Amino acid sequence: MAIETVGIVGAGTMGNGIAQVAAVSGLKVVMIDLAEASLVKGMATLTSSLERLVAKEKIDAATRDAALARIETSTDYQHLANVDLVIEAATESTELKVCILKQIEASVRADAIIASNTSSISITALASTLSDASRFVGMHFFNPVPLMPLVEIIRGLQTSDVTVQEIRELTSRFGKSPICVKNAPGFVVNRILVPMINEAFFVLTEGVATAEEIDAGMRLGANHPIGPLALADLVGLDVCLSVLDVFAKDFGDPKYRACPLLRELVAAGRLGRKSGQGVYRYE
Ligand code: CAA
């Protein structure tokens, strides 16, 4: 089966980014969210990202217009009835994802593939809540989706070879590079990246240096494109915290304890760029 139509559940940062990449790659897209307002916001973000790519001459205006014309939005799961693949990109909560995946499975064709963009939740555990776990796979994109070349393809214990192969081919059509990884908390990238971000919050808490100095240190001393605290703001402090909480629970190792400052900022609603303030303030 060649994947030609993709459903995306969740119009937030990751969902609208995935929708953009899929539409630019020539696929028809159905983007679903609970609220019409979230869909409007997601489409606005996606449109301004396409504008930036046109302004930088990475794509032309005709490609932008064709991509936008391929995207349909809806609050109704019934619109997923004819898609070949659904990518779930909702908030990082097991209960919520299980509920959404059940609704997806009840709405799609029996041969459609279902993928989750989870950054840390067990693909094997999510798969086991579906009646056909062999068609379920992890497809983990990185933020900002239009720019980041990697997709982690995560194989749950039950995922079939055919499913992995289809997703591998699609990832290449998206112009992205896949790595295939086994199911494990945080997979590969977040297992390494998020503890580094957490450590930056401990360094900040201890007053070893200011946020700007910590970030400059990692940019200039380790050649990272942005510092770990600015990266936390980009990823979302709530996402970083939920990844750490999954690590703490699943590994049972205290080294993954979330920094209290990170927890405090999330409790205050300072989630990073998306809320206008995280470690830093944004216009
Ligand atoms: N859409 C289109 N273009 C965009 C864009 C978007 N969403 N965001 C940025 N750009 C473009 C800008 O227009 C700019 O273009 P030019 O270089 O042609 O001028 C370019 O990207 C650089 O943007 P900025 O100057 O604003 O900022 P920057 O130099 O800091 O680059 C970045 C931005 C590419 C995001 C860079 O900071 C970077 O690579 N950061 C690290 C990102 C990263 O590590 N992501 C992984 C996060 S972990 C994750 O996502 C997984 C998880 O589950 C938590």
mmCIF file of C-alpha atoms and ligand atoms in Angstrom:
data_model
loop_
_atom_site.group_PDB
_atom_site.id
_atom_site.type_symbol
_atom_site.label_atom_id
_atom_site.label_comp_id
_atom_site.label_asym_id
_atom_site.label_seq_id
_atom_site.Cartn_x
_atom_site.Cartn_y
_atom_site.Cartn_z
ATOM 1 C CA MET A 1 0.000 0.000 0.000
ATOM 2 C CA ALA A 2 1.401 3.414 -0.962
ATOM 3 C CA ILE A 3 0.494 5.985 1.666
ATOM 4 C CA GLU A 4 -1.254 8.902 -0.079
ATOM 5 C CA THR A 5 -3.565 10.314 2.590
ATOM 6 C CA VAL A 6 -2.560 10.977 6.163
ATOM 7 C CA GLY A 7 -4.645 11.911 9.169
ATOM 8 C CA ILE A 8 -3.028 13.875 11.969
ATOM 9 C CA VAL A 9 -4.653 14.065 15.382
ATOM 10 C CA GLY A 10 -3.551 17.171 17.266
ATOM 11 C CA ALA A 11 -2.989 20.585 15.670
ATOM 12 C CA GLY A 12 -0.384 21.767 18.192
ATOM 13 C CA THR A 13 3.323 22.397 17.614
ATOM 14 C CA MET A 14 4.136 18.872 16.438
ATOM 15 C CA GLY A 15 0.837 18.122 14.689
ATOM 16 C CA ASN A 16 0.805 21.218 12.487
ATOM 17 C CA GLY A 17 4.499 20.744 11.692
ATOM 18 C CA ILE A 18 3.876 17.143 10.571
ATOM 19 C CA ALA A 19 0.833 18.286 8.552
ATOM 20 C CA GLN A 20 3.003 20.870 6.802
ATOM 21 C CA VAL A 21 5.732 18.382 5.897
ATOM 22 C CA ALA A 22 3.210 15.794 4.656
ATOM 23 C CA ALA A 23 1.340 18.344 2.506
ATOM 24 C CA VAL A 24 4.543 19.762 1.004
ATOM 25 C CA SER A 25 5.542 16.166 0.168
ATOM 26 C CA GLY A 26 2.352 15.784 -1.920
ATOM 27 C CA LEU A 27 0.130 13.852 0.508
ATOM 28 C CA LYS A 28 -3.458 14.730 1.277
ATOM 29 C CA VAL A 29 -3.803 15.667 4.939
ATOM 30 C CA VAL A 30 -6.729 15.603 7.350
ATOM 31 C CA MET A 31 -5.811 17.435 10.560
ATOM 32 C CA ILE A 32 -8.105 16.726 13.510
ATOM 33 C CA ASP A 33 -8.369 18.495 16.850
ATOM 34 C CA LEU A 34 -11.003 18.716 19.566
ATOM 35 C CA ALA A 35 -11.589 22.444 19.189
ATOM 36 C CA GLU A 36 -12.032 24.531 16.048
ATOM 37 C CA ALA A 37 -9.892 27.263 17.676
ATOM 38 C CA SER A 38 -6.921 24.835 17.928
ATOM 39 C CA LEU A 39 -7.275 24.019 14.232
ATOM 40 C CA VAL A 40 -7.331 27.716 13.321
ATOM 41 C CA LYS A 41 -4.217 28.341 15.441
ATOM 42 C CA GLY A 42 -2.464 25.289 13.956
ATOM 43 C CA MET A 43 -3.224 26.406 10.389
ATOM 44 C CA ALA A 44 -1.953 29.926 11.174
ATOM 45 C CA THR A 45 1.365 28.520 12.461
ATOM 46 C CA LEU A 46 1.670 26.206 9.479
ATOM 47 C CA THR A 47 0.918 29.016 7.019
ATOM 48 C CA SER A 48 3.494 31.344 8.565
ATOM 49 C CA SER A 49 6.089 28.560 8.511
ATOM 50 C CA LEU A 50 5.404 28.043 4.777
ATOM 51 C CA GLU A 51 5.731 31.832 4.279
ATOM 52 C CA ARG A 52 9.156 31.757 5.947
ATOM 53 C CA LEU A 53 10.241 28.950 3.634
ATOM 54 C CA VAL A 54 9.015 30.933 0.586
ATOM 55 C CA ALA A 55 10.788 34.089 1.847
ATOM 56 C CA LYS A 56 14.014 32.047 2.195
ATOM 57 C CA GLU A 57 13.441 30.560 -1.294
ATOM 58 C CA LYS A 58 13.402 27.024 0.151
ATOM 59 C CA ILE A 59 10.048 26.456 -1.610
ATOM 60 C CA ASP A 60 8.186 28.508 -4.232
ATOM 61 C CA ALA A 61 4.750 30.123 -3.881
ATOM 62 C CA ALA A 62 3.095 27.454 -6.056
ATOM 63 C CA THR A 63 4.384 24.694 -3.719
ATOM 64 C CA ARG A 64 3.030 26.629 -0.725
ATOM 65 C CA ASP A 65 -0.400 27.057 -2.342
ATOM 66 C CA ALA A 66 -0.565 23.405 -3.446
ATOM 67 C CA ALA A 67 0.396 22.268 0.077
ATOM 68 C CA LEU A 68 -2.297 24.430 1.696
ATOM 69 C CA ALA A 69 -4.892 23.120 -0.772
ATOM 70 C CA ARG A 70 -4.085 19.538 0.269
ATOM 71 C CA ILE A 71 -4.943 20.157 3.949
ATOM 72 C CA GLU A 72 -8.424 19.661 5.339
ATOM 73 C CA THR A 73 -9.246 20.278 9.012
ATOM 74 C CA SER A 74 -12.006 18.792 11.121
ATOM 75 C CA THR A 75 -13.135 18.201 14.694
ATOM 76 C CA ASP A 76 -14.784 14.933 13.624
ATOM 77 C CA TYR A 77 -12.874 11.616 13.632
ATOM 78 C CA GLN A 78 -15.206 10.342 10.893
ATOM 79 C CA HIS A 79 -13.053 12.333 8.470
ATOM 80 C CA LEU A 80 -10.335 9.729 9.039
ATOM 81 C CA ALA A 81 -12.445 7.014 7.366
ATOM 82 C CA ASN A 82 -10.378 6.929 4.160
ATOM 83 C CA VAL A 83 -6.838 7.763 5.258
ATOM 84 C CA ASP A 84 -3.947 5.320 4.797
ATOM 85 C CA LEU A 85 -2.127 6.430 7.943
ATOM 86 C CA VAL A 86 -2.978 8.365 11.099
ATOM 87 C CA ILE A 87 -0.279 10.053 13.156
ATOM 88 C CA GLU A 88 -1.382 10.829 16.697
ATOM 89 C CA ALA A 89 0.330 14.013 17.929
ATOM 90 C CA ALA A 90 -1.643 14.896 21.058
ATOM 91 C CA THR A 91 -0.428 15.996 24.487
ATOM 92 C CA GLU A 92 2.047 13.663 26.180
ATOM 93 C CA SER A 93 -0.363 11.782 28.477
ATOM 94 C CA THR A 94 -0.846 8.010 28.407
ATOM 95 C CA GLU A 95 -4.554 8.172 29.326
ATOM 96 C CA LEU A 96 -5.256 10.775 26.653
ATOM 97 C CA LYS A 97 -3.293 8.918 23.976
ATOM 98 C CA VAL A 98 -5.019 5.604 24.742
ATOM 99 C CA CYS A 99 -8.401 7.304 24.468
ATOM 100 C CA ILE A 100 -7.461 8.975 21.159
ATOM 101 C CA LEU A 101 -5.949 5.791 19.697
ATOM 102 C CA LYS A 102 -9.154 3.859 20.421
ATOM 103 C CA GLN A 103 -11.171 6.571 18.641
ATOM 104 C CA ILE A 104 -8.755 6.476 15.707
ATOM 105 C CA GLU A 105 -8.968 2.686 15.419
ATOM 106 C CA ALA A 106 -12.754 2.866 15.464
ATOM 107 C CA SER A 107 -12.735 5.434 12.622
ATOM 108 C CA VAL A 108 -10.115 4.167 10.134
ATOM 109 C CA ARG A 109 -10.059 1.363 7.553
ATOM 110 C CA ALA A 110 -8.853 -2.031 8.818
ATOM 111 C CA ASP A 111 -5.625 -1.759 6.785
ATOM 112 C CA ALA A 112 -4.667 1.770 7.860
ATOM 113 C CA ILE A 113 -1.441 2.203 9.814
ATOM 114 C CA ILE A 114 -1.623 4.040 13.131
ATOM 115 C CA ALA A 115 1.458 5.875 14.412
ATOM 116 C CA SER A 116 2.153 7.872 17.549
ATOM 117 C CA ASN A 117 4.507 10.835 17.748
ATOM 118 C CA THR A 118 4.974 10.195 21.480
ATOM 119 C CA SER A 119 8.338 11.369 22.792
ATOM 120 C CA SER A 120 8.579 8.879 25.640
ATOM 121 C CA ILE A 121 5.544 6.663 26.190
ATOM 122 C CA SER A 122 6.003 2.926 25.512
ATOM 123 C CA ILE A 123 4.957 2.002 21.968
ATOM 124 C CA THR A 124 4.490 -1.613 23.081
ATOM 125 C CA ALA A 125 2.109 -0.540 25.867
ATOM 126 C CA LEU A 126 0.122 1.807 23.592
ATOM 127 C CA ALA A 127 -0.059 -0.928 20.909
ATOM 128 C CA SER A 128 -1.539 -3.386 23.381
ATOM 129 C CA THR A 129 -4.616 -1.180 23.786
ATOM 130 C CA LEU A 130 -5.497 -1.637 20.084
ATOM 131 C CA SER A 131 -7.149 -4.693 18.537
ATOM 132 C CA ASP A 132 -4.507 -4.916 15.794
ATOM 133 C CA ALA A 133 -1.185 -4.018 17.422
ATOM 134 C CA SER A 134 0.841 -5.081 14.355
ATOM 135 C CA ARG A 135 -0.204 -1.935 12.448
ATOM 136 C CA PHE A 136 0.917 0.383 15.247
ATOM 137 C CA VAL A 137 4.329 2.086 15.270
ATOM 138 C CA GLY A 138 6.168 5.036 16.801
ATOM 139 C CA MET A 139 6.969 7.893 14.419
ATOM 140 C CA HIS A 140 8.825 10.502 16.424
ATOM 141 C CA PHE A 141 9.479 13.880 14.789
ATOM 142 C CA PHE A 142 11.628 16.698 16.166
ATOM 143 C CA ASN A 143 10.785 20.324 16.782
ATOM 144 C CA PRO A 144 10.678 22.424 14.584
ATOM 145 C CA VAL A 145 9.360 19.625 12.354
ATOM 146 C CA PRO A 146 9.831 21.435 8.998
ATOM 147 C CA LEU A 147 13.548 21.922 9.729
ATOM 148 C CA MET A 148 14.691 18.886 11.708
ATOM 149 C CA PRO A 149 15.828 16.033 9.432
ATOM 150 C CA LEU A 150 15.363 13.103 11.830
ATOM 151 C CA VAL A 151 12.430 10.752 12.381
ATOM 152 C CA GLU A 152 12.844 8.005 14.980
ATOM 153 C CA ILE A 153 10.820 4.960 13.908
ATOM 154 C CA ILE A 154 10.016 2.948 17.005
ATOM 155 C CA ARG A 155 9.149 -0.662 16.766
ATOM 156 C CA GLY A 156 6.935 -2.037 19.501
ATOM 157 C CA LEU A 157 7.150 -5.734 20.319
ATOM 158 C CA GLN A 158 4.065 -6.346 18.143
ATOM 159 C CA THR A 159 4.841 -4.009 15.180
ATOM 160 C CA SER A 160 4.982 -5.905 11.860
ATOM 161 C CA ASP A 161 7.894 -5.699 9.395
ATOM 162 C CA VAL A 162 5.518 -4.396 6.707
ATOM 163 C CA THR A 163 4.409 -1.517 8.943
ATOM 164 C CA VAL A 164 8.018 -0.511 9.678
ATOM 165 C CA GLN A 165 8.884 -0.691 5.969
ATOM 166 C CA GLU A 166 5.916 1.498 4.936
ATOM 167 C CA ILE A 167 6.847 4.139 7.519
ATOM 168 C CA ARG A 168 10.505 4.006 6.508
ATOM 169 C CA GLU A 169 9.528 4.724 2.876
ATOM 170 C CA LEU A 170 7.192 7.525 3.907
ATOM 171 C CA THR A 171 9.908 9.147 6.036
ATOM 172 C CA SER A 172 12.150 9.265 2.954
ATOM 173 C CA ARG A 173 9.287 10.807 0.919
ATOM 174 C CA PHE A 174 9.100 13.480 3.625
ATOM 175 C CA GLY A 175 12.763 14.230 2.856
ATOM 176 C CA LYS A 176 13.734 13.085 6.328
ATOM 177 C CA SER A 177 16.255 10.530 7.564
ATOM 178 C CA PRO A 178 14.912 7.679 9.685
ATOM 179 C CA ILE A 179 16.619 5.755 12.429
ATOM 180 C CA CYS A 180 14.934 2.522 13.515
ATOM 181 C CA VAL A 181 15.005 1.977 17.239
ATOM 182 C CA LYS A 182 13.643 -0.512 19.743
ATOM 183 C CA ASN A 183 10.959 0.481 22.170
ATOM 184 C CA ALA A 184 12.616 1.867 25.333
ATOM 185 C CA PRO A 185 11.816 4.926 27.484
ATOM 186 C CA GLY A 186 12.712 8.062 25.490
ATOM 187 C CA PHE A 187 13.971 5.890 22.602
ATOM 188 C CA VAL A 188 17.413 7.274 21.607
ATOM 189 C CA VAL A 189 17.399 11.054 21.239
ATOM 190 C CA ASN A 190 15.298 12.111 24.229
ATOM 191 C CA ARG A 191 17.049 9.547 26.453
ATOM 192 C CA ILE A 192 20.219 11.562 25.913
ATOM 193 C CA LEU A 193 18.851 15.072 25.281
ATOM 194 C CA VAL A 194 16.278 15.559 28.053
ATOM 195 C CA PRO A 195 18.593 14.618 30.979
ATOM 196 C CA MET A 196 21.008 17.249 29.603
ATOM 197 C CA ILE A 197 18.218 19.859 29.624
ATOM 198 C CA ASN A 198 17.294 18.790 33.191
ATOM 199 C CA GLU A 199 20.918 19.200 34.282
ATOM 200 C CA ALA A 200 20.897 22.746 32.862
ATOM 201 C CA PHE A 201 17.941 23.542 35.164
ATOM 202 C CA PHE A 202 19.899 22.189 38.170
ATOM 203 C CA VAL A 203 22.917 24.316 37.173
ATOM 204 C CA LEU A 204 20.603 27.352 36.943
ATOM 205 C CA THR A 205 18.974 26.532 40.309
ATOM 206 C CA GLU A 206 22.368 26.283 41.995
ATOM 207 C CA GLY A 207 23.291 29.743 40.684
ATOM 208 C CA VAL A 208 26.392 28.407 38.936
ATOM 209 C CA ALA A 209 25.651 30.803 36.042
ATOM 210 C CA THR A 210 22.797 32.793 34.544
ATOM 211 C CA ALA A 211 20.474 31.246 31.956
ATOM 212 C CA GLU A 212 22.163 33.277 29.204
ATOM 213 C CA GLU A 213 25.613 32.124 30.318
ATOM 214 C CA ILE A 214 24.577 28.471 30.575
ATOM 215 C CA ASP A 215 23.167 28.626 27.034
ATOM 216 C CA ALA A 216 26.185 30.518 25.688
ATOM 217 C CA GLY A 217 28.397 27.879 27.300
ATOM 218 C CA MET A 218 26.763 25.022 25.438
ATOM 219 C CA ARG A 219 26.516 26.954 22.159
ATOM 220 C CA LEU A 220 30.105 28.116 22.135
ATOM 221 C CA GLY A 221 31.741 25.290 24.058
ATOM 222 C CA ALA A 222 29.877 22.302 22.646
ATOM 223 C CA ASN A 223 28.703 23.728 19.295
ATOM 224 C CA HIS A 224 24.997 23.185 20.035
ATOM 225 C CA PRO A 225 22.799 25.331 17.746
ATOM 226 C CA ILE A 226 20.912 26.714 20.755
ATOM 227 C CA GLY A 227 21.556 26.331 24.487
ATOM 228 C CA PRO A 228 19.701 23.733 26.600
ATOM 229 C CA LEU A 229 17.433 26.264 28.349
ATOM 230 C CA ALA A 230 16.426 27.930 25.065
ATOM 231 C CA LEU A 231 15.863 24.429 23.704
ATOM 232 C CA ALA A 232 13.607 23.598 26.678
ATOM 233 C CA ASP A 233 11.559 26.691 25.782
ATOM 234 C CA LEU A 234 11.356 25.513 22.168
ATOM 235 C CA VAL A 235 10.367 21.932 23.061
ATOM 236 C CA GLY A 236 7.966 23.012 25.836
ATOM 237 C CA LEU A 237 8.788 22.776 29.534
ATOM 238 C CA ASP A 238 5.712 20.595 30.078
ATOM 239 C CA VAL A 239 6.970 18.137 27.441
ATOM 240 C CA CYS A 240 10.445 18.002 29.061
ATOM 241 C CA LEU A 241 8.857 17.403 32.470
ATOM 242 C CA SER A 242 6.574 14.638 31.276
ATOM 243 C CA VAL A 243 9.490 12.880 29.544
ATOM 244 C CA LEU A 244 11.509 13.020 32.783
ATOM 245 C CA ASP A 245 8.554 11.715 34.789
ATOM 246 C CA VAL A 246 8.261 8.751 32.406
ATOM 247 C CA PHE A 247 12.013 8.069 32.813
ATOM 248 C CA ALA A 248 11.807 8.281 36.613
ATOM 249 C CA LYS A 249 8.882 5.855 36.666
ATOM 250 C CA ASP A 250 10.007 3.405 33.958
ATOM 251 C CA PHE A 251 13.717 3.172 34.861
ATOM 252 C CA GLY A 252 13.141 3.575 38.615
ATOM 253 C CA ASP A 253 16.496 5.368 38.716
ATOM 254 C CA PRO A 254 16.754 8.607 40.784
ATOM 255 C CA LYS A 255 19.179 10.083 38.243
ATOM 256 C CA TYR A 256 16.117 11.049 36.175
ATOM 257 C CA ARG A 257 14.521 13.135 38.958
ATOM 258 C CA ALA A 258 13.092 16.300 37.381
ATOM 259 C CA CYS A 259 14.648 19.534 38.649
ATOM 260 C CA PRO A 260 12.186 21.250 41.048
ATOM 261 C CA LEU A 261 12.622 24.540 39.147
ATOM 262 C CA LEU A 262 11.392 22.883 35.932
ATOM 263 C CA ARG A 263 8.354 21.542 37.805
ATOM 264 C CA GLU A 264 7.710 24.967 39.346
ATOM 265 C CA LEU A 265 7.810 26.770 35.990
ATOM 266 C CA VAL A 266 5.370 24.254 34.502
ATOM 267 C CA ALA A 267 3.057 24.687 37.507
ATOM 268 C CA ALA A 268 3.139 28.446 36.842
ATOM 269 C CA GLY A 269 2.105 27.906 33.232
ATOM 270 C CA ARG A 270 5.506 29.066 31.967
ATOM 271 C CA LEU A 271 5.733 26.400 29.292
ATOM 272 C CA GLY A 272 8.203 28.095 26.935
ATOM 273 C CA ARG A 273 7.705 29.747 23.550
ATOM 274 C CA LYS A 274 4.178 28.445 23.130
ATOM 275 C CA SER A 275 2.938 30.224 26.291
ATOM 276 C CA GLY A 276 5.015 33.375 25.739
ATOM 277 C CA GLN A 277 7.348 32.678 28.665
ATOM 278 C CA GLY A 278 9.479 29.824 29.923
ATOM 279 C CA VAL A 279 13.046 30.352 31.050
ATOM 280 C CA TYR A 280 12.996 33.382 28.730
ATOM 281 C CA ARG A 281 10.266 35.809 27.699
ATOM 282 C CA TYR A 282 8.948 35.897 24.104
ATOM 283 C CA GLU A 283 7.051 38.577 22.211
HETATM 284 N N1 CAA B 1 9.419 26.923 9.828
HETATM 285 C C1 CAA B 1 10.143 27.393 8.801
HETATM 286 N N2 CAA B 1 11.369 27.969 8.963
HETATM 287 C C2 CAA B 1 11.823 28.113 10.214
HETATM 288 C C3 CAA B 1 11.095 27.660 11.346
HETATM 289 C C4 CAA B 1 9.836 27.045 11.108
HETATM 290 N N3 CAA B 1 9.081 26.577 12.101
HETATM 291 N N4 CAA B 1 11.819 27.939 12.462
HETATM 292 C C5 CAA B 1 12.953 28.526 12.047
HETATM 293 N N5 CAA B 1 12.974 28.627 10.697
HETATM 294 C C6 CAA B 1 14.053 29.113 9.848
HETATM 295 C C7 CAA B 1 14.305 30.585 9.943
HETATM 296 O O1 CAA B 1 13.515 31.293 9.012
HETATM 297 C C8 CAA B 1 15.784 30.673 9.605
HETATM 298 O O2 CAA B 1 16.017 30.571 8.204
HETATM 299 P P1 CAA B 1 17.460 30.998 7.571
HETATM 300 O O3 CAA B 1 18.531 30.230 8.270
HETATM 301 O O4 CAA B 1 17.319 30.614 6.139
HETATM 302 O O5 CAA B 1 17.563 32.469 7.824
HETATM 303 C C9 CAA B 1 16.355 29.413 10.204
HETATM 304 O O6 CAA B 1 15.264 28.514 10.340
HETATM 305 C C10 CAA B 1 17.022 29.681 11.502
HETATM 306 O O7 CAA B 1 16.071 30.242 12.386
HETATM 307 P P2 CAA B 1 16.425 31.312 13.495
HETATM 308 O O8 CAA B 1 17.487 32.267 12.996
HETATM 309 O O9 CAA B 1 15.144 31.893 14.013
HETATM 310 O O10 CAA B 1 16.978 30.507 14.723
HETATM 311 P P3 CAA B 1 18.187 29.531 14.852
HETATM 312 O O11 CAA B 1 19.352 29.943 14.067
HETATM 313 O O12 CAA B 1 18.334 29.307 16.317
HETATM 314 O O13 CAA B 1 17.681 28.169 14.188
HETATM 315 C C11 CAA B 1 16.737 26.081 14.776
HETATM 316 C C12 CAA B 1 16.509 27.571 14.602
HETATM 317 C C13 CAA B 1 16.926 25.422 13.433
HETATM 318 C C14 CAA B 1 15.469 25.563 15.442
HETATM 319 C C15 CAA B 1 17.993 25.855 15.648
HETATM 320 O O14 CAA B 1 17.932 26.651 16.769
HETATM 321 C C16 CAA B 1 18.135 24.423 16.079
HETATM 322 O O15 CAA B 1 18.528 23.547 15.329
HETATM 323 N N6 CAA B 1 17.825 24.170 17.363
HETATM 324 C C17 CAA B 1 17.849 22.842 17.935
HETATM 325 C C18 CAA B 1 16.546 22.180 17.697
HETATM 326 C C19 CAA B 1 16.467 20.844 18.362
HETATM 327 O O16 CAA B 1 17.381 20.352 18.984
HETATM 328 N N7 CAA B 1 15.304 20.243 18.231
HETATM 329 C C20 CAA B 1 15.034 18.981 18.854
HETATM 330 C C21 CAA B 1 14.219 19.211 20.055
HETATM 331 S S1 CAA B 1 13.851 17.705 20.883
HETATM 332 C C22 CAA B 1 12.414 17.222 20.198
HETATM 333 O O17 CAA B 1 11.774 17.876 19.434
HETATM 334 C C23 CAA B 1 11.961 15.871 20.576
HETATM 335 C C24 CAA B 1 11.037 15.782 21.713
HETATM 336 O O18 CAA B 1 10.258 14.852 21.703
HETATM 337 C C25 CAA B 1 11.096 16.642 22.884
#
